[in-house]
């Protein structure tokens, strides 16, 4: 790199850091305070809080009309940042709350700041009335914009997180790795400071999330209540519909066994690449009479390796056509490498194979929470021929007891009732005699501090994984997730693009 390029790179990074400082330390906290003051004034003056939301152009849904005071439903705001349509992490909880008269639901998807910076700012500005009114804010990813706000103490932030178990490192756990930012960068802007609850898949992994999210000094925030989205795997109607949906998309799978190949990405999130060492032509020759292989690339990967011409009746890239939960439910075996979906697939107690040809490099790059070879519930291989040999004799190679022990260790709280436990937590918060989580003027006072102070709950220095940002529009969902009314565009998303369970039953989400 030339001296000129180095100077330019450093200057660009410096400018980016200052812009983040402006957004997260000044602009968004200031917008929030202004909104809370205005809503408090309206509440004191007799104007309903719902009017403030209407003025901001916010569409809401749920069992009630507003969250203006005692007796009114508590607002639950689901924020997907960055995103477009309802993600699968939200679906089960949304459905469980939709008919509950104690809650009013709203969904918002936020534009990516890297691609649509002005829209990102406007999305959050327009969403501030809803954030200020919210009794609960539900997330599934690092959301710095929510973490930087001086939220009212009555607002509870629930982090559903998008992964199960604890496989590859993330957040503060990667500070010493090539993949991660350094500790100072991770601490610059809090990423989980406002979080009230993080739901995880078992007691075994609580420590890993506390480390990654800097919550060692906040015991009880990370709780093994289970992962909400895994509840669908205990729904027999969902399982039957999943298999049929796969057969509709890949008719060649009918009468054959299905193996899912779902690797994680390589490199950094914003320049993610797909692994390309699995020889699909060899697998087609040796397994094509008995198996079909479905490829599901990580969403960070933009340029996907093409399917070779001589393997196109055996291998199918269904990354865009089929959601991960459907593929996991339908697959007879799964090949992965370092992806956390291994935890979800273990719930089915089916064969797992780990194609880890670059294990040493990946360990240096990102690292694991547990010893890889000791942890993985299946053979670890490095060549395509080993993959073919495993699938050709899968009954002989598969050890159900190994997978079962793995499931009991890392997924013990995922029993089909995780969503029920999360709802119980929310209802307990509403029922606490000393608390009223609904917005009204008596609880609208601003946290003390200077104009650009950080969050009011928890330590000011928290961290989490720096996630890739994908372009999107902001949309708000109706009570039963059957229609998304875009704030910026008029088109409805297709059923396949929405993570809703009803899509499998023919309901357009």
Tab-separated table of C-alpha atoms in Angstrom:
chain	number	residue	atom	x	y	z
A	1	UNK	CA	0.000	0.000	0.000
A	2	UNK	CA	1.394	3.401	-0.984
A	3	UNK	CA	1.820	6.219	1.524
A	4	UNK	CA	-0.959	8.171	-0.205
A	5	UNK	CA	-3.386	5.258	0.007
A	6	UNK	CA	-2.519	4.705	3.657
A	7	UNK	CA	-3.208	8.335	4.491
A	8	UNK	CA	-6.495	8.240	2.597
A	9	UNK	CA	-7.569	5.035	4.391
A	10	UNK	CA	-6.762	6.505	7.786
A	11	UNK	CA	-8.564	9.746	6.956
A	12	UNK	CA	-11.614	7.829	5.769
A	13	UNK	CA	-11.678	5.779	8.961
A	14	UNK	CA	-11.270	8.912	11.091
A	15	UNK	CA	-14.176	10.582	9.282
A	16	UNK	CA	-16.313	7.464	9.701
A	17	UNK	CA	-15.606	7.307	13.428
A	18	UNK	CA	-16.502	10.990	13.864
A	19	UNK	CA	-19.732	10.464	11.945
A	20	UNK	CA	-20.667	7.557	14.215
A	21	UNK	CA	-19.883	9.741	17.223
A	22	UNK	CA	-22.236	12.389	15.863
A	23	UNK	CA	-25.051	9.922	15.208
A	24	UNK	CA	-24.856	7.758	18.317
A	25	UNK	CA	-23.633	10.240	20.924
A	26	UNK	CA	-25.567	13.320	19.866
A	27	UNK	CA	-28.155	13.143	17.066
A	28	UNK	CA	-30.180	10.049	18.045
A	29	UNK	CA	-30.147	10.688	21.843
A	30	UNK	CA	-31.221	14.281	21.175
A	31	UNK	CA	-34.066	13.150	18.901
A	32	UNK	CA	-35.219	10.713	21.577
A	33	UNK	CA	-35.229	13.347	24.342
A	34	UNK	CA	-37.152	15.798	22.186
A	35	UNK	CA	-39.729	13.127	21.400
A	36	UNK	CA	-40.173	12.076	25.034
A	37	UNK	CA	-40.624	15.695	26.095
A	38	UNK	CA	-43.213	16.271	23.377
A	39	UNK	CA	-45.159	13.117	24.187
A	40	UNK	CA	-45.051	13.909	27.898
A	41	UNK	CA	-46.493	17.340	27.142
A	42	UNK	CA	-49.226	15.863	24.966
A	43	UNK	CA	-50.090	13.303	27.636
A	44	UNK	CA	-50.267	15.969	30.312
A	45	UNK	CA	-52.369	18.157	28.015
A	46	UNK	CA	-54.849	15.412	27.206
A	47	UNK	CA	-53.588	14.409	23.772
A	48	UNK	CA	-53.273	10.660	23.302
A	49	UNK	CA	-49.867	9.189	22.697
A	50	UNK	CA	-51.287	7.519	19.620
A	51	UNK	CA	-51.664	10.994	18.110
A	52	UNK	CA	-47.942	11.565	18.413
A	53	UNK	CA	-47.291	8.348	16.549
A	54	UNK	CA	-49.773	9.315	13.866
A	55	UNK	CA	-48.070	12.653	13.377
A	56	UNK	CA	-44.797	10.833	12.755
A	57	UNK	CA	-46.389	8.620	10.104
A	58	UNK	CA	-46.084	5.450	12.178
A	59	UNK	CA	-48.477	2.608	11.409
A	60	UNK	CA	-49.226	0.281	14.310
A	61	UNK	CA	-51.079	-2.940	14.868
A	62	UNK	CA	-52.135	-5.165	17.730
A	63	UNK	CA	-54.971	-5.885	20.039
A	64	UNK	CA	-55.413	-2.300	21.207
A	65	UNK	CA	-55.451	1.170	19.739
A	66	UNK	CA	-52.797	2.905	21.765
A	67	UNK	CA	-50.553	2.884	24.813
A	68	UNK	CA	-51.658	6.097	26.338
A	69	UNK	CA	-52.184	5.211	29.974
A	70	UNK	CA	-53.568	2.838	32.551
A	71	UNK	CA	-55.705	0.106	31.023
A	72	UNK	CA	-54.271	0.560	27.562
A	73	UNK	CA	-52.118	-2.176	25.982
A	74	UNK	CA	-48.349	-1.976	26.321
A	75	UNK	CA	-46.518	-1.269	23.063
A	76	UNK	CA	-44.112	-3.949	21.852
A	77	UNK	CA	-41.794	-2.621	19.145
A	78	UNK	CA	-39.945	-5.195	17.011
A	79	UNK	CA	-36.917	-3.547	15.345
A	80	UNK	CA	-35.037	-5.255	12.502
A	81	UNK	CA	-31.829	-3.246	11.903
A	82	UNK	CA	-30.846	-3.619	9.138
A	83	UNK	CA	-33.628	-5.518	7.436
A	84	UNK	CA	-36.676	-5.518	5.213
A	85	UNK	CA	-39.420	-8.032	6.055
A	86	UNK	CA	-40.270	-9.836	9.289
A	87	UNK	CA	-37.318	-12.123	10.230
A	88	UNK	CA	-37.933	-15.648	11.550
A	89	UNK	CA	-36.509	-14.712	14.956
A	90	UNK	CA	-39.586	-12.515	15.546
A	91	UNK	CA	-42.330	-14.693	14.112
A	92	UNK	CA	-43.163	-16.999	17.029
A	93	UNK	CA	-43.198	-14.193	19.602
A	94	UNK	CA	-45.226	-11.948	17.298
A	95	UNK	CA	-47.835	-14.663	16.812
A	96	UNK	CA	-47.974	-15.401	20.546
A	97	UNK	CA	-48.615	-11.736	21.381
A	98	UNK	CA	-50.896	-10.864	18.462
A	99	UNK	CA	-54.136	-11.890	20.213
A	100	UNK	CA	-53.044	-10.842	23.707
A	101	UNK	CA	-55.101	-7.821	24.741
A	102	UNK	CA	-52.317	-6.623	27.015
A	103	UNK	CA	-49.986	-5.830	24.112
A	104	UNK	CA	-49.975	-3.626	21.018
A	105	UNK	CA	-47.500	-4.750	18.348
A	106	UNK	CA	-45.439	-2.823	15.816
A	107	UNK	CA	-42.697	-3.945	13.427
A	108	UNK	CA	-40.057	-1.669	11.918
A	109	UNK	CA	-37.264	-2.515	9.490
A	110	UNK	CA	-34.378	-0.083	9.239
A	111	UNK	CA	-32.241	0.822	6.231
A	112	UNK	CA	-28.557	-0.032	6.290
A	113	UNK	CA	-26.410	2.998	7.183
A	114	UNK	CA	-23.582	1.886	4.910
A	115	UNK	CA	-25.734	2.070	1.772
A	116	UNK	CA	-28.582	4.406	2.652
A	117	UNK	CA	-27.208	6.709	5.324
A	118	UNK	CA	-29.786	9.497	4.977
A	119	UNK	CA	-32.652	7.009	4.960
A	120	UNK	CA	-31.186	5.286	8.018
A	121	UNK	CA	-31.237	8.599	9.889
A	122	UNK	CA	-34.785	9.323	8.740
A	123	UNK	CA	-35.950	5.811	9.671
A	124	UNK	CA	-34.879	6.280	13.265
A	125	UNK	CA	-36.092	9.862	13.419
A	126	UNK	CA	-39.547	8.745	12.263
A	127	UNK	CA	-39.475	5.790	14.649
A	128	UNK	CA	-38.629	7.847	17.742
A	129	UNK	CA	-42.276	8.357	18.862
A	130	UNK	CA	-42.724	4.597	18.909
A	131	UNK	CA	-39.417	4.028	20.692
A	132	UNK	CA	-40.382	6.617	23.300
A	133	UNK	CA	-43.766	4.951	23.866
A	134	UNK	CA	-42.514	1.362	23.867
A	135	UNK	CA	-42.820	-0.807	26.928
A	136	UNK	CA	-40.742	-3.475	25.177
A	137	UNK	CA	-38.293	-3.254	22.285
A	138	UNK	CA	-37.479	-6.608	20.667
A	139	UNK	CA	-34.223	-7.089	18.719
A	140	UNK	CA	-32.448	-9.987	16.985
A	141	UNK	CA	-29.067	-8.422	16.200
A	142	UNK	CA	-26.582	-5.777	17.286
A	143	UNK	CA	-28.566	-2.524	17.231
A	144	UNK	CA	-26.317	0.341	18.263
A	145	UNK	CA	-28.983	2.965	17.614
A	146	UNK	CA	-31.215	1.501	20.336
A	147	UNK	CA	-28.306	0.940	22.691
A	148	UNK	CA	-27.127	4.563	22.509
A	149	UNK	CA	-30.457	6.054	23.600
A	150	UNK	CA	-31.176	7.291	27.145
A	151	UNK	CA	-34.229	5.044	27.362
A	152	UNK	CA	-36.847	5.471	30.061
A	153	UNK	CA	-36.219	2.887	32.813
A	154	UNK	CA	-39.680	1.485	32.091
A	155	UNK	CA	-38.649	0.436	28.574
A	156	UNK	CA	-37.348	-3.132	28.488
A	157	UNK	CA	-35.123	-4.285	25.614
A	158	UNK	CA	-35.360	-7.994	24.734
A	159	UNK	CA	-32.567	-9.460	22.599
A	160	UNK	CA	-33.700	-12.670	20.876
A	161	UNK	CA	-30.359	-13.024	19.021
A	162	UNK	CA	-30.178	-14.764	15.681
A	163	UNK	CA	-28.019	-17.759	16.633
A	164	UNK	CA	-28.262	-20.702	19.003
A	165	UNK	CA	-25.587	-22.221	21.187
A	166	UNK	CA	-22.046	-20.821	21.264
A	167	UNK	CA	-19.875	-21.926	18.361
A	168	UNK	CA	-17.660	-19.339	16.661
A	169	UNK	CA	-16.758	-16.272	18.695
A	170	UNK	CA	-18.450	-12.892	18.324
A	171	UNK	CA	-18.530	-9.471	19.932
A	172	UNK	CA	-15.977	-8.763	22.638
A	173	UNK	CA	-14.808	-12.390	22.425
A	174	UNK	CA	-13.197	-11.565	19.048
A	175	UNK	CA	-11.255	-8.531	20.285
A	176	UNK	CA	-7.995	-10.516	20.223
A	177	UNK	CA	-8.758	-12.136	16.855
A	178	UNK	CA	-8.100	-10.980	13.288
A	179	UNK	CA	-11.865	-10.948	12.606
A	180	UNK	CA	-12.750	-8.609	15.444
A	181	UNK	CA	-12.245	-4.938	16.072
A	182	UNK	CA	-9.942	-3.981	18.906
A	183	UNK	CA	-11.368	-3.528	22.379
A	184	UNK	CA	-11.319	0.273	22.222
A	185	UNK	CA	-13.356	0.260	19.000
A	186	UNK	CA	-15.881	-2.182	20.432
A	187	UNK	CA	-16.307	-0.047	23.546
A	188	UNK	CA	-16.582	3.249	21.683
A	189	UNK	CA	-20.340	2.938	21.262
A	190	UNK	CA	-22.385	0.656	23.564
A	191	UNK	CA	-24.039	-2.221	21.780
A	192	UNK	CA	-26.004	-3.922	24.555
A	193	UNK	CA	-26.092	-1.339	27.342
A	194	UNK	CA	-29.895	-1.023	27.329
A	195	UNK	CA	-30.567	-4.745	27.115
A	196	UNK	CA	-32.849	-6.135	29.830
A	197	UNK	CA	-33.049	-9.742	28.624
A	198	UNK	CA	-30.996	-11.959	26.302
A	199	UNK	CA	-32.552	-15.351	25.607
A	200	UNK	CA	-30.177	-18.264	24.951
A	201	UNK	CA	-30.528	-21.955	24.213
A	202	UNK	CA	-29.147	-23.527	27.416
A	203	UNK	CA	-27.455	-22.760	30.750
A	204	UNK	CA	-24.214	-24.087	29.235
A	205	UNK	CA	-23.733	-21.040	26.973
A	206	UNK	CA	-24.718	-18.203	29.308
A	207	UNK	CA	-21.067	-17.425	30.062
A	208	UNK	CA	-20.194	-17.052	26.380
A	209	UNK	CA	-22.931	-14.464	25.750
A	210	UNK	CA	-22.018	-12.581	28.910
A	211	UNK	CA	-18.434	-12.405	27.657
A	212	UNK	CA	-19.344	-11.426	24.096
A	213	UNK	CA	-21.858	-8.792	25.218
A	214	UNK	CA	-19.828	-7.466	28.175
A	215	UNK	CA	-22.418	-8.564	30.703
A	216	UNK	CA	-20.243	-10.349	33.255
A	217	UNK	CA	-21.178	-7.670	35.786
A	218	UNK	CA	-24.895	-7.881	34.966
A	219	UNK	CA	-25.862	-11.422	36.030
A	220	UNK	CA	-29.409	-12.421	35.202
A	221	UNK	CA	-29.697	-10.501	31.927
A	222	UNK	CA	-28.628	-13.526	29.857
A	223	UNK	CA	-31.157	-16.236	30.634
A	224	UNK	CA	-31.601	-19.782	29.280
A	225	UNK	CA	-35.268	-19.367	28.391
A	226	UNK	CA	-34.756	-20.973	24.991
A	227	UNK	CA	-34.663	-19.542	21.487
A	228	UNK	CA	-38.122	-18.497	20.340
A	229	UNK	CA	-37.778	-19.374	16.670
A	230	UNK	CA	-36.935	-23.025	17.448
A	231	UNK	CA	-40.480	-23.593	18.706
A	232	UNK	CA	-41.602	-24.269	15.134
A	233	UNK	CA	-39.466	-27.419	15.079
A	234	UNK	CA	-41.880	-28.989	17.576
A	235	UNK	CA	-44.918	-28.177	15.408
A	236	UNK	CA	-45.866	-31.247	13.354
A	237	UNK	CA	-47.867	-29.173	10.879
A	238	UNK	CA	-44.788	-27.033	10.237
A	239	UNK	CA	-42.588	-30.091	9.714
A	240	UNK	CA	-44.964	-31.651	7.191
A	241	UNK	CA	-45.406	-28.373	5.337
A	242	UNK	CA	-41.652	-27.791	5.265
A	243	UNK	CA	-40.969	-31.045	3.438
A	244	UNK	CA	-43.690	-30.308	0.913
A	245	UNK	CA	-42.399	-26.785	0.343
A	246	UNK	CA	-38.939	-28.142	-0.439
A	247	UNK	CA	-40.401	-30.636	-2.921
A	248	UNK	CA	-42.321	-27.862	-4.655
A	249	UNK	CA	-39.156	-25.826	-5.128
A	250	UNK	CA	-36.930	-28.846	-5.954
A	251	UNK	CA	-39.098	-31.535	-7.613
A	252	UNK	CA	-35.980	-33.649	-8.227
A	253	UNK	CA	-35.824	-34.269	-4.470
A	254	UNK	CA	-38.973	-36.389	-4.537
A	255	UNK	CA	-38.130	-40.000	-3.749
A	256	UNK	CA	-34.572	-39.149	-2.677
A	257	UNK	CA	-32.810	-38.257	0.529
A	258	UNK	CA	-31.979	-34.582	1.082
A	259	UNK	CA	-28.627	-33.377	2.356
A	260	UNK	CA	-28.325	-29.711	3.267
A	261	UNK	CA	-24.991	-27.953	2.724
A	262	UNK	CA	-25.010	-24.780	4.832
A	263	UNK	CA	-21.533	-23.319	5.351
A	264	UNK	CA	-20.723	-20.064	7.072
A	265	UNK	CA	-18.972	-17.225	5.250
A	266	UNK	CA	-15.254	-16.484	5.056
A	267	UNK	CA	-13.669	-13.079	5.612
A	268	UNK	CA	-15.337	-10.005	7.042
A	269	UNK	CA	-19.064	-9.440	6.986
A	270	UNK	CA	-18.982	-6.616	4.431
A	271	UNK	CA	-16.749	-8.596	2.019
A	272	UNK	CA	-17.975	-12.095	2.821
A	273	UNK	CA	-17.065	-14.957	0.498
A	274	UNK	CA	-18.490	-18.449	0.206
A	275	UNK	CA	-16.259	-21.519	0.606
A	276	UNK	CA	-15.690	-23.233	-2.734
A	277	UNK	CA	-13.802	-26.432	-1.882
A	278	UNK	CA	-16.682	-28.909	-1.982
A	279	UNK	CA	-16.522	-30.765	-5.314
A	280	UNK	CA	-20.168	-30.992	-6.330
A	281	UNK	CA	-19.355	-32.879	-9.542
A	282	UNK	CA	-17.700	-35.686	-7.572
A	283	UNK	CA	-20.644	-35.872	-5.173
A	284	UNK	CA	-23.089	-35.969	-8.085
A	285	UNK	CA	-21.298	-38.939	-9.608
A	286	UNK	CA	-21.125	-40.926	-6.391
A	287	UNK	CA	-24.400	-39.959	-4.681
A	288	UNK	CA	-26.748	-38.725	-7.416
A	289	UNK	CA	-28.893	-41.877	-7.522
A	290	UNK	CA	-29.819	-41.658	-3.844
A	291	UNK	CA	-29.344	-38.046	-2.711
A	292	UNK	CA	-29.957	-34.445	-3.710
A	293	UNK	CA	-27.864	-31.655	-2.219
A	294	UNK	CA	-29.394	-28.295	-1.338
A	295	UNK	CA	-27.016	-25.361	-0.878
A	296	UNK	CA	-27.896	-22.569	1.545
A	297	UNK	CA	-25.257	-19.833	1.592
A	298	UNK	CA	-24.844	-17.380	4.462
A	299	UNK	CA	-26.858	-14.160	3.893
A	300	UNK	CA	-23.657	-12.082	4.050
A	301	UNK	CA	-22.399	-13.804	0.879
A	302	UNK	CA	-23.297	-11.862	-2.255
A	303	UNK	CA	-21.290	-13.716	-4.963
A	304	UNK	CA	-22.168	-17.412	-4.774
A	305	UNK	CA	-20.202	-20.194	-6.492
A	306	UNK	CA	-22.181	-21.530	-9.470
A	307	UNK	CA	-23.411	-25.106	-9.600
A	308	UNK	CA	-21.309	-27.055	-12.174
A	309	UNK	CA	-23.214	-28.100	-15.266
A	310	UNK	CA	-22.665	-31.807	-14.653
A	311	UNK	CA	-24.132	-31.504	-11.120
A	312	UNK	CA	-27.299	-29.552	-11.876
A	313	UNK	CA	-29.591	-32.553	-11.466
A	314	UNK	CA	-28.031	-33.276	-8.079
A	315	UNK	CA	-27.156	-29.936	-6.449
A	316	UNK	CA	-29.451	-26.903	-6.146
A	317	UNK	CA	-28.691	-23.480	-4.686
A	318	UNK	CA	-31.872	-22.589	-2.795
A	319	UNK	CA	-30.457	-19.650	-0.840
A	320	UNK	CA	-33.095	-17.271	-2.199
A	321	UNK	CA	-35.965	-19.731	-2.506
A	322	UNK	CA	-36.151	-21.464	0.869
A	323	UNK	CA	-35.653	-20.209	4.449
A	324	UNK	CA	-33.223	-21.932	6.771
A	325	UNK	CA	-35.850	-23.275	9.194
A	326	UNK	CA	-37.680	-25.018	6.358
A	327	UNK	CA	-34.463	-26.574	5.055
A	328	UNK	CA	-33.414	-27.786	8.499
A	329	UNK	CA	-36.800	-29.396	9.048
A	330	UNK	CA	-36.746	-31.160	5.665
A	331	UNK	CA	-33.108	-32.323	5.456
A	332	UNK	CA	-32.182	-35.952	6.135
A	333	UNK	CA	-28.564	-34.979	6.809
A	334	UNK	CA	-26.612	-31.751	7.154
A	335	UNK	CA	-23.107	-30.715	6.087
A	336	UNK	CA	-21.735	-27.555	7.652
A	337	UNK	CA	-18.437	-26.188	8.914
A	338	UNK	CA	-18.572	-23.482	11.608
A	339	UNK	CA	-22.203	-22.372	11.353
A	340	UNK	CA	-24.353	-22.108	14.472
A	341	UNK	CA	-27.247	-23.810	12.676
A	342	UNK	CA	-25.639	-27.042	13.852
A	343	UNK	CA	-27.355	-26.429	17.196
A	344	UNK	CA	-30.814	-26.166	15.658
A	345	UNK	CA	-30.287	-29.183	13.445
A	346	UNK	CA	-29.260	-31.238	16.468
A	347	UNK	CA	-32.845	-30.940	17.724
A	348	UNK	CA	-33.829	-33.461	15.029
A	349	UNK	CA	-31.111	-35.960	16.075
A	350	UNK	CA	-30.150	-36.563	12.442
A	351	UNK	CA	-26.692	-37.073	10.872
A	352	UNK	CA	-24.263	-34.138	10.946
A	353	UNK	CA	-20.989	-33.854	9.034
A	354	UNK	CA	-18.389	-31.098	9.381
A	355	UNK	CA	-16.450	-30.166	6.237
A	356	UNK	CA	-13.686	-28.141	7.883
A	357	UNK	CA	-10.890	-28.046	5.305
A	358	UNK	CA	-9.588	-24.695	6.665
A	359	UNK	CA	-10.043	-25.291	10.392
A	360	UNK	CA	-6.619	-23.980	11.499
A	361	UNK	CA	-6.965	-20.775	9.489
A	362	UNK	CA	-10.508	-20.152	10.703
A	363	UNK	CA	-9.517	-20.711	14.315
A	364	UNK	CA	-6.774	-18.096	13.972
A	365	UNK	CA	-9.167	-15.745	12.180
A	366	UNK	CA	-12.170	-15.893	14.500
A	367	UNK	CA	-11.864	-18.650	17.075
A	368	UNK	CA	-14.307	-20.901	18.926
A	369	UNK	CA	-15.778	-20.963	22.411
A	370	UNK	CA	-15.076	-24.694	22.775
A	371	UNK	CA	-12.506	-27.075	21.345
A	372	UNK	CA	-13.780	-27.735	17.834
A	373	UNK	CA	-12.950	-31.442	17.520
A	374	UNK	CA	-14.254	-32.265	20.991
A	375	UNK	CA	-17.457	-30.300	20.542
A	376	UNK	CA	-18.692	-31.278	17.060
A	377	UNK	CA	-21.347	-34.048	17.137
A	378	UNK	CA	-20.219	-35.808	13.983
A	379	UNK	CA	-17.180	-36.611	11.849
A	380	UNK	CA	-14.842	-33.740	10.902
A	381	UNK	CA	-13.524	-34.186	7.343
A	382	UNK	CA	-11.328	-32.160	4.997
A	383	UNK	CA	-11.933	-33.700	1.538
A	384	UNK	CA	-14.939	-34.143	-0.726
A	385	UNK	CA	-14.242	-37.891	-0.973
A	386	UNK	CA	-14.699	-38.185	2.784
A	387	UNK	CA	-18.017	-36.379	2.459
A	388	UNK	CA	-19.108	-38.836	-0.243
A	389	UNK	CA	-18.025	-41.845	1.811
A	390	UNK	CA	-19.963	-40.615	4.859
A	391	UNK	CA	-23.213	-40.098	2.957
A	392	UNK	CA	-22.855	-43.379	1.035
A	393	UNK	CA	-22.703	-45.236	4.363
A	394	UNK	CA	-24.535	-42.792	6.607
A	395	UNK	CA	-26.223	-45.418	8.748
A	396	UNK	CA	-22.895	-46.965	9.679
A	397	UNK	CA	-21.177	-43.630	10.361
A	398	UNK	CA	-23.972	-41.894	12.277
A	399	UNK	CA	-23.872	-41.934	16.088
A	400	UNK	CA	-27.292	-40.800	17.422
A	401	UNK	CA	-26.051	-40.807	21.035
A	402	UNK	CA	-23.348	-38.256	20.190
A	403	UNK	CA	-25.881	-35.874	18.646
A	404	UNK	CA	-28.308	-36.403	21.527
A	405	UNK	CA	-25.662	-35.542	24.122
A	406	UNK	CA	-24.748	-32.419	22.137
A	407	UNK	CA	-28.406	-31.382	22.025
A	408	UNK	CA	-28.909	-31.894	25.750
A	409	UNK	CA	-25.799	-29.852	26.525
A	410	UNK	CA	-26.347	-26.883	24.224
A	411	UNK	CA	-30.088	-26.858	23.422
A	412	UNK	CA	-31.756	-28.013	26.637
A	413	UNK	CA	-33.974	-24.902	26.886
A	414	UNK	CA	-35.274	-25.306	23.319
A	415	UNK	CA	-38.221	-27.577	23.987
A	416	UNK	CA	-41.030	-25.986	22.005
A	417	UNK	CA	-42.011	-23.667	24.865
A	418	UNK	CA	-39.358	-20.932	24.665
A	419	UNK	CA	-41.823	-18.333	23.396
A	420	UNK	CA	-44.194	-19.089	26.282
A	421	UNK	CA	-41.414	-18.354	28.766
A	422	UNK	CA	-40.556	-15.062	27.045
A	423	UNK	CA	-44.217	-14.013	27.144
A	424	UNK	CA	-44.325	-14.937	30.842
A	425	UNK	CA	-41.321	-12.665	31.428
A	426	UNK	CA	-43.098	-9.809	29.639
A	427	UNK	CA	-46.323	-10.317	31.575
A	428	UNK	CA	-44.375	-10.409	34.840
A	429	UNK	CA	-42.858	-7.045	33.952
A	430	UNK	CA	-46.336	-5.627	33.338
A	431	UNK	CA	-47.749	-7.165	36.501
A	432	UNK	CA	-45.033	-6.011	38.889
A	433	UNK	CA	-46.938	-3.863	41.439
A	434	UNK	CA	-44.275	-1.147	41.547
A	435	UNK	CA	-44.088	-0.843	37.753
A	436	UNK	CA	-46.252	0.632	35.016
A	437	UNK	CA	-44.531	0.116	31.692
A	438	UNK	CA	-47.119	2.053	29.717
A	439	UNK	CA	-46.259	5.581	28.665
A	440	UNK	CA	-47.797	8.397	30.659
A	441	UNK	CA	-46.609	11.762	31.870
A	442	UNK	CA	-45.594	10.626	35.347
A	443	UNK	CA	-42.913	8.342	33.942
A	444	UNK	CA	-41.863	10.538	31.054
A	445	UNK	CA	-39.149	12.406	32.901
A	446	UNK	CA	-35.804	12.340	31.156
A	447	UNK	CA	-32.770	10.652	32.659
A	448	UNK	CA	-30.412	13.067	34.277
A	449	UNK	CA	-27.229	13.901	32.425
A	450	UNK	CA	-25.701	16.079	29.771
A	451	UNK	CA	-27.376	16.478	26.384
A	452	UNK	CA	-25.305	13.805	24.681
A	453	UNK	CA	-25.106	11.302	27.538
A	454	UNK	CA	-25.340	7.599	26.844
A	455	UNK	CA	-27.911	4.983	27.877
A	456	UNK	CA	-29.609	5.191	31.230
A	457	UNK	CA	-29.644	1.450	31.902
A	458	UNK	CA	-26.592	-0.647	32.648
A	459	UNK	CA	-22.931	0.141	32.003
A	460	UNK	CA	-22.187	2.700	29.296
A	461	UNK	CA	-19.497	0.509	27.768
A	462	UNK	CA	-20.896	-2.614	26.161
A	463	UNK	CA	-20.092	-4.446	22.980
A	464	UNK	CA	-21.369	-6.969	20.543
A	465	UNK	CA	-20.647	-8.395	17.133
A	466	UNK	CA	-20.271	-5.857	14.342
A	467	UNK	CA	-22.786	-7.048	11.797
A	468	UNK	CA	-22.999	-6.576	8.067
A	469	UNK	CA	-25.516	-3.987	6.915
A	470	UNK	CA	-27.914	-4.766	4.125
A	471	UNK	CA	-30.084	-2.312	2.245
A	472	UNK	CA	-33.753	-2.229	3.104
A	473	UNK	CA	-36.881	-0.165	3.406
A	474	UNK	CA	-38.659	0.622	6.664
A	475	UNK	CA	-41.918	-1.268	7.022
A	476	UNK	CA	-44.495	-1.718	9.720
A	477	UNK	CA	-46.397	-4.939	10.189
A	478	UNK	CA	-50.085	-5.533	10.827
A	479	UNK	CA	-51.325	-7.517	13.863
A	480	UNK	CA	-51.115	-10.950	12.287
A	481	UNK	CA	-48.123	-10.300	10.008
A	482	UNK	CA	-50.311	-10.697	6.920
A	483	UNK	CA	-49.344	-7.406	5.274
A	484	UNK	CA	-46.415	-5.037	5.538
A	485	UNK	CA	-47.170	-1.414	4.761
A	486	UNK	CA	-43.901	0.208	3.615
A	487	UNK	CA	-43.118	3.692	4.784
A	488	UNK	CA	-41.127	4.429	1.645
A	489	UNK	CA	-42.539	2.029	-0.951
A	490	UNK	CA	-45.909	0.614	-1.861
A	491	UNK	CA	-45.132	-3.008	-2.686
A	492	UNK	CA	-45.877	-5.865	-0.336
A	493	UNK	CA	-43.166	-8.476	0.250
A	494	UNK	CA	-43.692	-11.966	-1.074
A	495	UNK	CA	-44.443	-14.863	1.238
A	496	UNK	CA	-41.047	-16.425	0.637
A	497	UNK	CA	-39.254	-13.236	1.702
A	498	UNK	CA	-41.091	-13.089	5.020
A	499	UNK	CA	-40.013	-15.393	7.798
A	500	UNK	CA	-43.587	-15.997	8.896
A	501	UNK	CA	-44.786	-19.507	9.558
A	502	UNK	CA	-48.088	-18.809	7.814
A	503	UNK	CA	-46.256	-18.638	4.476
A	504	UNK	CA	-46.022	-22.432	4.607
A	505	UNK	CA	-49.781	-22.641	4.960
A	506	UNK	CA	-50.527	-20.437	1.963
A	507	UNK	CA	-50.988	-17.199	3.865
A	508	UNK	CA	-49.243	-14.229	2.266
A	509	UNK	CA	-47.255	-12.369	4.903
